[in-house]
CSV table of C-alpha atoms in Angstrom, one decimal:
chain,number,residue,atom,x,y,z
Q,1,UNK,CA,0.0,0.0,0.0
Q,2,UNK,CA,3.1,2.6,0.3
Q,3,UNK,CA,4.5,1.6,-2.6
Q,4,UNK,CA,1.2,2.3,-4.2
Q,5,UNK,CA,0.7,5.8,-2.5
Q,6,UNK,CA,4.2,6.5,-4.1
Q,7,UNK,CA,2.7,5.8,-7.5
Q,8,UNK,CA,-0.8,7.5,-7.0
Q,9,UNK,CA,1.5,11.0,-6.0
Q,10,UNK,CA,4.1,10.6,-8.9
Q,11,UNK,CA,1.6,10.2,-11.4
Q,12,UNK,CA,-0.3,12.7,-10.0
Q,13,UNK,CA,2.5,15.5,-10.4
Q,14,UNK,CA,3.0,14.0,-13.7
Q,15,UNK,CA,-0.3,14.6,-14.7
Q,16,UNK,CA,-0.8,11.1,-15.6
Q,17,UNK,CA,-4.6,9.8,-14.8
Q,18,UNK,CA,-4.3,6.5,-16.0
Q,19,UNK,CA,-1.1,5.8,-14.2
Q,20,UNK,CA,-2.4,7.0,-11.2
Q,21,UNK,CA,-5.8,4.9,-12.0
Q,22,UNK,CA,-4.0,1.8,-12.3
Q,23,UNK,CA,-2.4,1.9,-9.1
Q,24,UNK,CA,-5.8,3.1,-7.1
Q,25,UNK,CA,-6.8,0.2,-8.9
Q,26,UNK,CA,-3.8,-2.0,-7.3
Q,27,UNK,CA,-5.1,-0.4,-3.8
Q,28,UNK,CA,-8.6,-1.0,-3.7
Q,29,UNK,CA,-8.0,-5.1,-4.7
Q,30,UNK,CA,-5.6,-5.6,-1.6
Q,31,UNK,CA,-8.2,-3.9,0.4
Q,32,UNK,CA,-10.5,-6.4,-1.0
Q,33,UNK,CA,-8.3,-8.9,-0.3
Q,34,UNK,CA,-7.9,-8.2,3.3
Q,35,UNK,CA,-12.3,-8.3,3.3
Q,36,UNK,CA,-11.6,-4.2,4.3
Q,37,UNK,CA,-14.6,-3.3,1.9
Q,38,UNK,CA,-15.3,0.4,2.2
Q,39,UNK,CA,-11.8,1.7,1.4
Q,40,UNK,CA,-11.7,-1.1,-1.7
Q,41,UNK,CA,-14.7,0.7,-3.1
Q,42,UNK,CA,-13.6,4.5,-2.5
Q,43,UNK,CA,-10.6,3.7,-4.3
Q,44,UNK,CA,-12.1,1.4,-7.0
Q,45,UNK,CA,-14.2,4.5,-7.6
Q,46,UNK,CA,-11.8,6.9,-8.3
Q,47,UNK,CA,-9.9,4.4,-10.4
Q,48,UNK,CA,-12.6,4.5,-12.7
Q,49,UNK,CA,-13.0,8.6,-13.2
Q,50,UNK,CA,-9.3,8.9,-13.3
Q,51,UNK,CA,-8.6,5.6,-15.8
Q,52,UNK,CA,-12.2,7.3,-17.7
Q,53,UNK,CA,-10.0,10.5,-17.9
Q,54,UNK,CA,-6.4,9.1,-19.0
Q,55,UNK,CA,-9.0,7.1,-21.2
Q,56,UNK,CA,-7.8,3.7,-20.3
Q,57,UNK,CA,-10.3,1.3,-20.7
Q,58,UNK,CA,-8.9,-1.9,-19.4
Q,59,UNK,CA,-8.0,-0.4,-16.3
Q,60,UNK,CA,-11.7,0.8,-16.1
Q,61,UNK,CA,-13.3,-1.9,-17.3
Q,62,UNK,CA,-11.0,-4.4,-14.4
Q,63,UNK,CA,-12.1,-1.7,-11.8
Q,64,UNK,CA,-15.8,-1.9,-12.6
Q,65,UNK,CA,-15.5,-5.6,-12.4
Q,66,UNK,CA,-14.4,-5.6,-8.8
Q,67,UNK,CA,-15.8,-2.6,-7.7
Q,68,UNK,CA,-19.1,-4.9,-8.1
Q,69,UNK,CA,-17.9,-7.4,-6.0
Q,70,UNK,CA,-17.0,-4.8,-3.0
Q,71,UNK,CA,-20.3,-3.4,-3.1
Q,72,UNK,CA,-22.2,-7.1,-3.2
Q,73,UNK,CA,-20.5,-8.5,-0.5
Q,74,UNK,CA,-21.2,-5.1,1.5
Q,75,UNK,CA,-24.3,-6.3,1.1
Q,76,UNK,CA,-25.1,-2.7,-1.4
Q,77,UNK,CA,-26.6,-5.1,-3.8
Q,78,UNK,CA,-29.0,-2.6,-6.3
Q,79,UNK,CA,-25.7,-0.7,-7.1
Q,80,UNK,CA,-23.9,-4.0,-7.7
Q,81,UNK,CA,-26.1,-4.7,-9.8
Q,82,UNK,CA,-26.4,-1.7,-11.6
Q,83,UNK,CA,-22.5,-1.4,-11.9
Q,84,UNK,CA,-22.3,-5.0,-13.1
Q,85,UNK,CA,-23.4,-3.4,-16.5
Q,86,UNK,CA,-21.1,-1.1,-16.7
Q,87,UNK,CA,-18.6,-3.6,-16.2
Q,88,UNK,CA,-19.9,-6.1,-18.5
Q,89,UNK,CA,-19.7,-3.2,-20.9
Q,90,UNK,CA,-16.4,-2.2,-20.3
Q,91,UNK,CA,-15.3,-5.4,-20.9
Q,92,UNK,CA,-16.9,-6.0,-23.9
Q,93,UNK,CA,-15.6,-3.3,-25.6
Q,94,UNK,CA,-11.9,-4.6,-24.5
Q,95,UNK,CA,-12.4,-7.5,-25.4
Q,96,UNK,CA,-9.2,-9.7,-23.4
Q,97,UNK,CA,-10.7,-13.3,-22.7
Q,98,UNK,CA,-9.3,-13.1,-19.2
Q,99,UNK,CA,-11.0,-9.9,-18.3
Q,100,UNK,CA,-14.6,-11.3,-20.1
Q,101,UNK,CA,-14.3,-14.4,-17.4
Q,102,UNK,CA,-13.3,-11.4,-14.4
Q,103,UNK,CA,-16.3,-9.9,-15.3
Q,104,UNK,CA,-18.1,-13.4,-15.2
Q,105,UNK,CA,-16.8,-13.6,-12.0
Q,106,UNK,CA,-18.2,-10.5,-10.6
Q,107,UNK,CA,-22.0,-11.7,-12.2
Q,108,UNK,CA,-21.5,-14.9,-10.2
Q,109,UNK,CA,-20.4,-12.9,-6.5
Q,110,UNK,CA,-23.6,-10.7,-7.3
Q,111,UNK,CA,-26.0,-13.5,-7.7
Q,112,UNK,CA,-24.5,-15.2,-4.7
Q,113,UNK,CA,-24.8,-11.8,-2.4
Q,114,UNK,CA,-28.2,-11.6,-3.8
Q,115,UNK,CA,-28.9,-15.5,-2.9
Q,116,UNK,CA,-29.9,-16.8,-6.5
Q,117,UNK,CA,-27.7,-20.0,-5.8
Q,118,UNK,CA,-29.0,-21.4,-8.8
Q,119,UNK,CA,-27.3,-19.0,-11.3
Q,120,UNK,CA,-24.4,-18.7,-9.5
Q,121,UNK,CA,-23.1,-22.2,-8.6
Q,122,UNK,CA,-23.6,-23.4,-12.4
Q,123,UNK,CA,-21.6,-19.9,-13.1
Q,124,UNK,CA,-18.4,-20.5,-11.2
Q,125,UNK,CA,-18.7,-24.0,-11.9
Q,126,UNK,CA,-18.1,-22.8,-15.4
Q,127,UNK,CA,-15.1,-20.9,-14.5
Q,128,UNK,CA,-13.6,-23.4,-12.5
Q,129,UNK,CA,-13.3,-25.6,-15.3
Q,130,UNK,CA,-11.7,-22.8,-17.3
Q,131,UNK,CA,-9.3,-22.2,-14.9
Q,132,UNK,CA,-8.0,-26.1,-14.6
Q,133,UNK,CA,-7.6,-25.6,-18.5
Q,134,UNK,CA,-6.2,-22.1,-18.8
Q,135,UNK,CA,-4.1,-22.6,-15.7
Q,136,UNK,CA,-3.7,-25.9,-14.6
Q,137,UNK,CA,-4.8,-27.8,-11.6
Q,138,UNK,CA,-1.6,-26.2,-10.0
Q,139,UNK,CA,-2.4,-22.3,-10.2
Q,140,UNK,CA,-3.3,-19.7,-7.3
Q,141,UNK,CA,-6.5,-18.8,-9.7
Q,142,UNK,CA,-7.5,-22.1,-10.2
Q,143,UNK,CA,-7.5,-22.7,-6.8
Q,144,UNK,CA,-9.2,-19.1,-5.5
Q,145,UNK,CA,-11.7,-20.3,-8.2
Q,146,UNK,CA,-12.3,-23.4,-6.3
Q,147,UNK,CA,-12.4,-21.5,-3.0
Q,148,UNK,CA,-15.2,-19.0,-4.2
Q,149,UNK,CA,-17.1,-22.2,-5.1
Q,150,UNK,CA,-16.9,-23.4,-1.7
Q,151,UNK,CA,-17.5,-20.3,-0.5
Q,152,UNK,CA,-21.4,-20.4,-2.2
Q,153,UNK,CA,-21.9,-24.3,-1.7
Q,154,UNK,CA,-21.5,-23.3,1.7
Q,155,UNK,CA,-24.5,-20.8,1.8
Q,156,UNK,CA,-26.4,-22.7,-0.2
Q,157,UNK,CA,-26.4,-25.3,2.9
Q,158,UNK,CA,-24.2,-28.0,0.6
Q,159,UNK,CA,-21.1,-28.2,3.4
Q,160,UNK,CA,-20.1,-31.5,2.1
Q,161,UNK,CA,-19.3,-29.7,-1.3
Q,162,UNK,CA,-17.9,-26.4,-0.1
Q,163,UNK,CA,-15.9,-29.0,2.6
Q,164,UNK,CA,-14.3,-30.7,-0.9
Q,165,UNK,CA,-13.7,-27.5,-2.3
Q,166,UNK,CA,-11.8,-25.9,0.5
Q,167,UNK,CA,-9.6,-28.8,0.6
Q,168,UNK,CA,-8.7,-28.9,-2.7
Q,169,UNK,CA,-8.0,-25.0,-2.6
Q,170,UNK,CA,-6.0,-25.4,0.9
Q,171,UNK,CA,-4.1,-28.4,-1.2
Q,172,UNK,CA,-2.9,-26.7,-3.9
Q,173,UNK,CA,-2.1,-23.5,-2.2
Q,174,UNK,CA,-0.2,-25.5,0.3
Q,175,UNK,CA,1.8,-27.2,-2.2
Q,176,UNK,CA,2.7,-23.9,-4.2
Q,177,UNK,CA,3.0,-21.2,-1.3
Q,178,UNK,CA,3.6,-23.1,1.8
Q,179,UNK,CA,1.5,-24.1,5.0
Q,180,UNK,CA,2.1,-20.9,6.7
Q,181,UNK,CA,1.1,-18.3,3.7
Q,182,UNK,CA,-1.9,-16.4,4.7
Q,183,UNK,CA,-3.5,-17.7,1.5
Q,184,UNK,CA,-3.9,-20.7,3.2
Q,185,UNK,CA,-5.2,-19.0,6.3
Q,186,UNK,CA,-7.8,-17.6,4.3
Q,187,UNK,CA,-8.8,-20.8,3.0
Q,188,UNK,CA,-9.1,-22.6,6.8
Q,189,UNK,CA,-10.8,-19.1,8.1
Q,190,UNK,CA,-13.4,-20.1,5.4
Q,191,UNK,CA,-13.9,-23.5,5.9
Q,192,UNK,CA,-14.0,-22.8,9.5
Q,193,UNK,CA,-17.5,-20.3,9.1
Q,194,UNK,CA,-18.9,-23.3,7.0
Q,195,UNK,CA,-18.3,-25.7,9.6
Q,196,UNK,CA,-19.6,-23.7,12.2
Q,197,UNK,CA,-22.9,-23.2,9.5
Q,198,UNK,CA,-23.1,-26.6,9.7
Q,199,UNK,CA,-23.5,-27.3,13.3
Q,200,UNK,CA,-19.7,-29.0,13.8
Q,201,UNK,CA,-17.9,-26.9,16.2
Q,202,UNK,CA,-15.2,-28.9,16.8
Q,203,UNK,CA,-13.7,-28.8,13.2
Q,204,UNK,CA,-14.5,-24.9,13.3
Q,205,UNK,CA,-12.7,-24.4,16.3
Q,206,UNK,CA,-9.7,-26.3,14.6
Q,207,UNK,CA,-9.7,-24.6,11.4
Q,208,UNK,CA,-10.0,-20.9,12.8
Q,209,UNK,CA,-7.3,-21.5,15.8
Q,210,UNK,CA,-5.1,-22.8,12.3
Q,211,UNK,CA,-6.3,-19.4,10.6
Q,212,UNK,CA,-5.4,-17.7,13.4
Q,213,UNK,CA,-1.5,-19.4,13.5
Q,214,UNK,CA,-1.1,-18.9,10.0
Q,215,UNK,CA,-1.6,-14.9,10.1
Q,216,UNK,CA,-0.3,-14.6,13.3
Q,217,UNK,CA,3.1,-16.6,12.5
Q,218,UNK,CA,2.9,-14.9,8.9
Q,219,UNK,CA,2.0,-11.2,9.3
Q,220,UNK,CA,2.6,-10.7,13.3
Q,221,UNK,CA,0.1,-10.1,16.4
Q,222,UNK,CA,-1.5,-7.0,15.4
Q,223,UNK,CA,-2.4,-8.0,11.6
Q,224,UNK,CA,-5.7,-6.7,10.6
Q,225,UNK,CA,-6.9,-10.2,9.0
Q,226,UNK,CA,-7.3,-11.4,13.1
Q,227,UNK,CA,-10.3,-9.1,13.1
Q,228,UNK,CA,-12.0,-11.2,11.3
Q,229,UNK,CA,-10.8,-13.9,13.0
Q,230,UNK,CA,-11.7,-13.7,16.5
Q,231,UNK,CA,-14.9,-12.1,15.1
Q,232,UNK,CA,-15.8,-15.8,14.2
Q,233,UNK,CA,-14.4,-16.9,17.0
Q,234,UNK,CA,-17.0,-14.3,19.4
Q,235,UNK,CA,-19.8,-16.1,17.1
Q,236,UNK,CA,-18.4,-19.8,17.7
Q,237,UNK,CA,-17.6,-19.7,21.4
Q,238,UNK,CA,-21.5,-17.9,22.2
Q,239,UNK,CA,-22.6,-21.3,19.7
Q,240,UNK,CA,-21.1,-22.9,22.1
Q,241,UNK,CA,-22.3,-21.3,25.0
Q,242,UNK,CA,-18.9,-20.5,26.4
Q,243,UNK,CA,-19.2,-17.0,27.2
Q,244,UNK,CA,-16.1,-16.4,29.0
Q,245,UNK,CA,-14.3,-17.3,25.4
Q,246,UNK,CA,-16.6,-15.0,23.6
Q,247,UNK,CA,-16.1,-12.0,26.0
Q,248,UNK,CA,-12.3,-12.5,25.4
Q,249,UNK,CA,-12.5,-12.8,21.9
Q,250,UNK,CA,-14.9,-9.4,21.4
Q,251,UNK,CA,-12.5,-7.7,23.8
Q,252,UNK,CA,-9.3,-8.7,21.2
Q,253,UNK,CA,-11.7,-7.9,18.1
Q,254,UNK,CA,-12.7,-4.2,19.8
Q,255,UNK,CA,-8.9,-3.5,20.1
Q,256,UNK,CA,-7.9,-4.7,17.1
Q,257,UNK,CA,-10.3,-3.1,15.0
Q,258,UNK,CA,-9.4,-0.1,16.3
Q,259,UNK,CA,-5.9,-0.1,14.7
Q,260,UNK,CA,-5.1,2.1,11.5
Q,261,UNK,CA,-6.3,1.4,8.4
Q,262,UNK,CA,-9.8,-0.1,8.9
Q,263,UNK,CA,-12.8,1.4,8.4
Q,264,UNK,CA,-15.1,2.7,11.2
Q,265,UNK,CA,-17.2,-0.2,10.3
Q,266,UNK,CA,-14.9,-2.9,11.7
Q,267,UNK,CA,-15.0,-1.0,15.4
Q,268,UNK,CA,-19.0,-0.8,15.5
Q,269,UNK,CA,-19.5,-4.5,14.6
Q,270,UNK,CA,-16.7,-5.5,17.0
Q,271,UNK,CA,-17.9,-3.5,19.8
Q,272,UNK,CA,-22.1,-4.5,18.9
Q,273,UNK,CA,-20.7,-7.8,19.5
Q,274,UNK,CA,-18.9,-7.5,22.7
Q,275,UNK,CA,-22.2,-5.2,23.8
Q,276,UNK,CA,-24.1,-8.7,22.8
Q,277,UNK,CA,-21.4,-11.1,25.3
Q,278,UNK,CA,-21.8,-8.6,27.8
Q,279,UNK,CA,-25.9,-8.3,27.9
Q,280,UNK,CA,-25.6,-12.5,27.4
Q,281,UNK,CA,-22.8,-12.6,30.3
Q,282,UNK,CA,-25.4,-10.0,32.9
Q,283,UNK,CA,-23.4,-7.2,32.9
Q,284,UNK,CA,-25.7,-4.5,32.2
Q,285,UNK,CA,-24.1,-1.8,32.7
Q,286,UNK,CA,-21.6,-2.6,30.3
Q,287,UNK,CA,-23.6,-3.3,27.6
Q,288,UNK,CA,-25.6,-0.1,28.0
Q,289,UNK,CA,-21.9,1.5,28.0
Q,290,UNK,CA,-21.1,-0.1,24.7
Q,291,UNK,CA,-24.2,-0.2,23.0
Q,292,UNK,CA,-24.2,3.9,23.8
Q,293,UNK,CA,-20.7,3.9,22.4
Q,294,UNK,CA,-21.5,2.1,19.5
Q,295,UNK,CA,-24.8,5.0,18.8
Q,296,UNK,CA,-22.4,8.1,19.4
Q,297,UNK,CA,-19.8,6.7,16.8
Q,298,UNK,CA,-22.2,6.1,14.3
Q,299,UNK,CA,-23.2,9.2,14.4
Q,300,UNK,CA,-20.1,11.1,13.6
Q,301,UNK,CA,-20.0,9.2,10.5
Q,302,UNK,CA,-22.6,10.6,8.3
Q,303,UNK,CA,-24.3,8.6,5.9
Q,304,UNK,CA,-24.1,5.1,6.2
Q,305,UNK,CA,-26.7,2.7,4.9
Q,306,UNK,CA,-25.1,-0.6,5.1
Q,307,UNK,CA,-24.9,0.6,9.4
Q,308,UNK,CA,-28.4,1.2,9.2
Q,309,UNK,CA,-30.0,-2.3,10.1
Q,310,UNK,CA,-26.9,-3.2,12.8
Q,311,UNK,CA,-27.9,-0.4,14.5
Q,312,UNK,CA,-31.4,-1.2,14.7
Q,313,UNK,CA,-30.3,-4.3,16.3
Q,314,UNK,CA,-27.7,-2.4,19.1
Q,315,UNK,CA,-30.7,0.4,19.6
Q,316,UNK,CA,-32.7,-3.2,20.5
Q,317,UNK,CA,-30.2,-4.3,22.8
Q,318,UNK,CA,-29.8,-1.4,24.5
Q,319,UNK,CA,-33.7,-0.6,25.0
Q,320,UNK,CA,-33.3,-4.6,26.6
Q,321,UNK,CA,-30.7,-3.3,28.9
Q,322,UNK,CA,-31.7,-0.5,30.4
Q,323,UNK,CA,-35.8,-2.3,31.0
Q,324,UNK,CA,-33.4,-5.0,32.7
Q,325,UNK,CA,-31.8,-2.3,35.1
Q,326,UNK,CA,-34.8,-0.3,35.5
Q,327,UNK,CA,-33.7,2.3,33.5
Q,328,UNK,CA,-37.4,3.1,32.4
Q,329,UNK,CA,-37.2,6.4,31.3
Q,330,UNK,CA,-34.5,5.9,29.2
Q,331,UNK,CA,-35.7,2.9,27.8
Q,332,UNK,CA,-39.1,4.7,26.6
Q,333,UNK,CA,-36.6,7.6,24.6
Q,334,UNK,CA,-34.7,4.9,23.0
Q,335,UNK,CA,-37.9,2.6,22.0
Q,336,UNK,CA,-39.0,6.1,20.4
Q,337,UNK,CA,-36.5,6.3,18.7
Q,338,UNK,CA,-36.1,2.9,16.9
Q,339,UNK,CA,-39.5,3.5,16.1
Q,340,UNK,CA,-38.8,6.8,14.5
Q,341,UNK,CA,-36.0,4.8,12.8
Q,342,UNK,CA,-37.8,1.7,11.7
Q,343,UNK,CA,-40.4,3.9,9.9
Q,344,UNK,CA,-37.7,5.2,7.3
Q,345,UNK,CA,-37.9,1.4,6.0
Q,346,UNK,CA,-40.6,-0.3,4.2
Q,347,UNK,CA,-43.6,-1.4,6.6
Q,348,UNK,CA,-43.2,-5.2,8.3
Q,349,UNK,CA,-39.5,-5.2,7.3
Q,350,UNK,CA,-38.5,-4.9,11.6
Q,351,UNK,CA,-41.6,-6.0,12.7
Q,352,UNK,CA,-40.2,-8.2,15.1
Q,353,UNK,CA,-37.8,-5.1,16.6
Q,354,UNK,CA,-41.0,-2.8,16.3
Q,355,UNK,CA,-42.8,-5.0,18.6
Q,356,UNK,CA,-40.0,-4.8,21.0
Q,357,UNK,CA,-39.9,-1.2,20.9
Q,358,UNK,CA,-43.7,-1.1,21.6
């Protein structure tokens, strides 16, 4: 990411836009990469106006292609599926077979955002094949290919599948990068949320304490991939009912979310989910605490519609929490409000939080 910010500023005293497109570009896929979302799509977007204006189409056309995947799998899906055109166009007019099956790629992570399994396992299955014959069985893209497979078996409730999948992916990575390359991390962090999906805890509990080695070993204790991590592992060990485990793990997911470079995004979910341990562990007082927290931040961030239905959620929680303390008062002001809130959305869609409120 320096080396990139390097580029961006040289290019930009040059007064070369498509130079500084392509490594915006560069930026927003190992944002992507590292599942940091927002900043992949701020930077995928002004890849595209400055690769429109140094009137490089390939470089617009691959930042089109994965700007729809950021904003599917931040769950913005009518502009992913608007953009997907534009990308589809874009690539269409360049016309490189490898950038046609990237755009493919990007229909197929839409569709599975959007939950039409049925158009997108067919899809990738497609471009899996292609892979093994463009690449060869032995190819980081083949086996990302088979990963993203497993990724959507998985969702689709087919664990057996995605389970195949993952360990062909973790195989082949293995064998070309090494046991401890975050790549493979990556892979056991997502067969680890399958299993866990599935109901086997146990092999979850394996796979993310290996994801956890893996980036810690690789990239050090403070790596922003362990958010993720311990994330799952908050959601595993409450599965489990061990709530001791799950308050340590939010704790470690609060503070490391808080470290440079991630979005304000990653701190709200961390800290709605410690405010969830602590309501689920009795202490009330510091759920209110962080549930309040959680509120107040939100607010100095302007817009932001993918927070909007979390929030609804910690506003819930919090209205729980004070009733539980006898917080009454305060409890009636913050029902209001989720009220007032819930009504910005279409009838029915909270009824169940609307009822709580009332």
């Amino acid at each position: 990411l320096a080396v990139i910010d390097e580029v961006a500023a040289g290019a930009n005293e040059l007064g070369a836009p498509e130079i500084e497109a392509a490594g915006l570009l560069h930026r927003g896929l190992l944002h992507k990469r590292r599942r940091v979302y927002e900043p992949a799509v701020e930077a995928l977007q002004r890849a595209i106006d400055l690769a429109e204006r140094g009137e490089d189409d390939e470089v617009a056309a691959s930042a089109w292609i994965h700007l729809v995947r950021a904003l599917a799998l931040l769950g913005r899906l009518e502009e992913a599926k608007s953009g997907m055109g534009h990308a589809q166009a874009k690539a269409d007019r360049v016309g490189d077979t490898q950038l046609l099956r990237e755009a493919q790629r990007s229909r197929v992570v839409e569709a599975w955002q959007a939950g039409r399994f049925d158009e997108a396992i067919p899809q990738q299955r497609d471009l899996v094949q292609w892979c093994h014959e463009v690449f060869g069985d032995e190819h980081p893209y083949t086996a990302d290919a088979e990963l993203l497979l497993a990724n959507i078996l998985g969702d689709a409730e087919r664990h057996d599948e995605a389970q195949a999948g993952y360990d062909r992916a973790r195989d082949v990575l293995t064998r070309l990068l090494g046991a401890e390359h975050p790549a493979v991390a990556r892979v056991a962090l997502e067969s680890g949320v399958d299993h866990m999906a599935a109901g086997r805890f146990e092999q979850a509990q394996t796979a993310f304490d290996t994801a956890e080695h893996i980036y810690q070993t690789a990239l050090g204790p403070q790596a922003i991939e362990l958010v993720v991590v311990n994330k799952a592992l908050v959601q595993l060990a409450v599965a489990r009912n061990d709530l001791e485990e799950a308050d340590r793990r939010a704790r470690r997911s609060v503070e490391l979310a808080r470290l440079d470079g991630l979005p304000a995004a990653e701190e709200l979910e961390a800290l709605s989910m410690r405010a969830m341990v602590s309501a689920e562990l009795g202490q009330h007082e510091q759920a209110i605490a962080l549930c309040r927290e959680y509120l107040e931040r939100l607010g100095t961030l302007g817009k932001a519609p993918e927070l909007e239905l979390p929030a609804l959620f910690v506003r819930g929680t919090l209205i729980s929490e004070l009733s539980t303390t006898g917080q009454h008062d305060a409890a009636e002001a913050e029902a209001s409000r989720l009220l007032e809130e819930a009504q910005r959305h279409p009838p029915g869609q909270f009824a169940g939080l609307e009822t709580h409120a009332w």
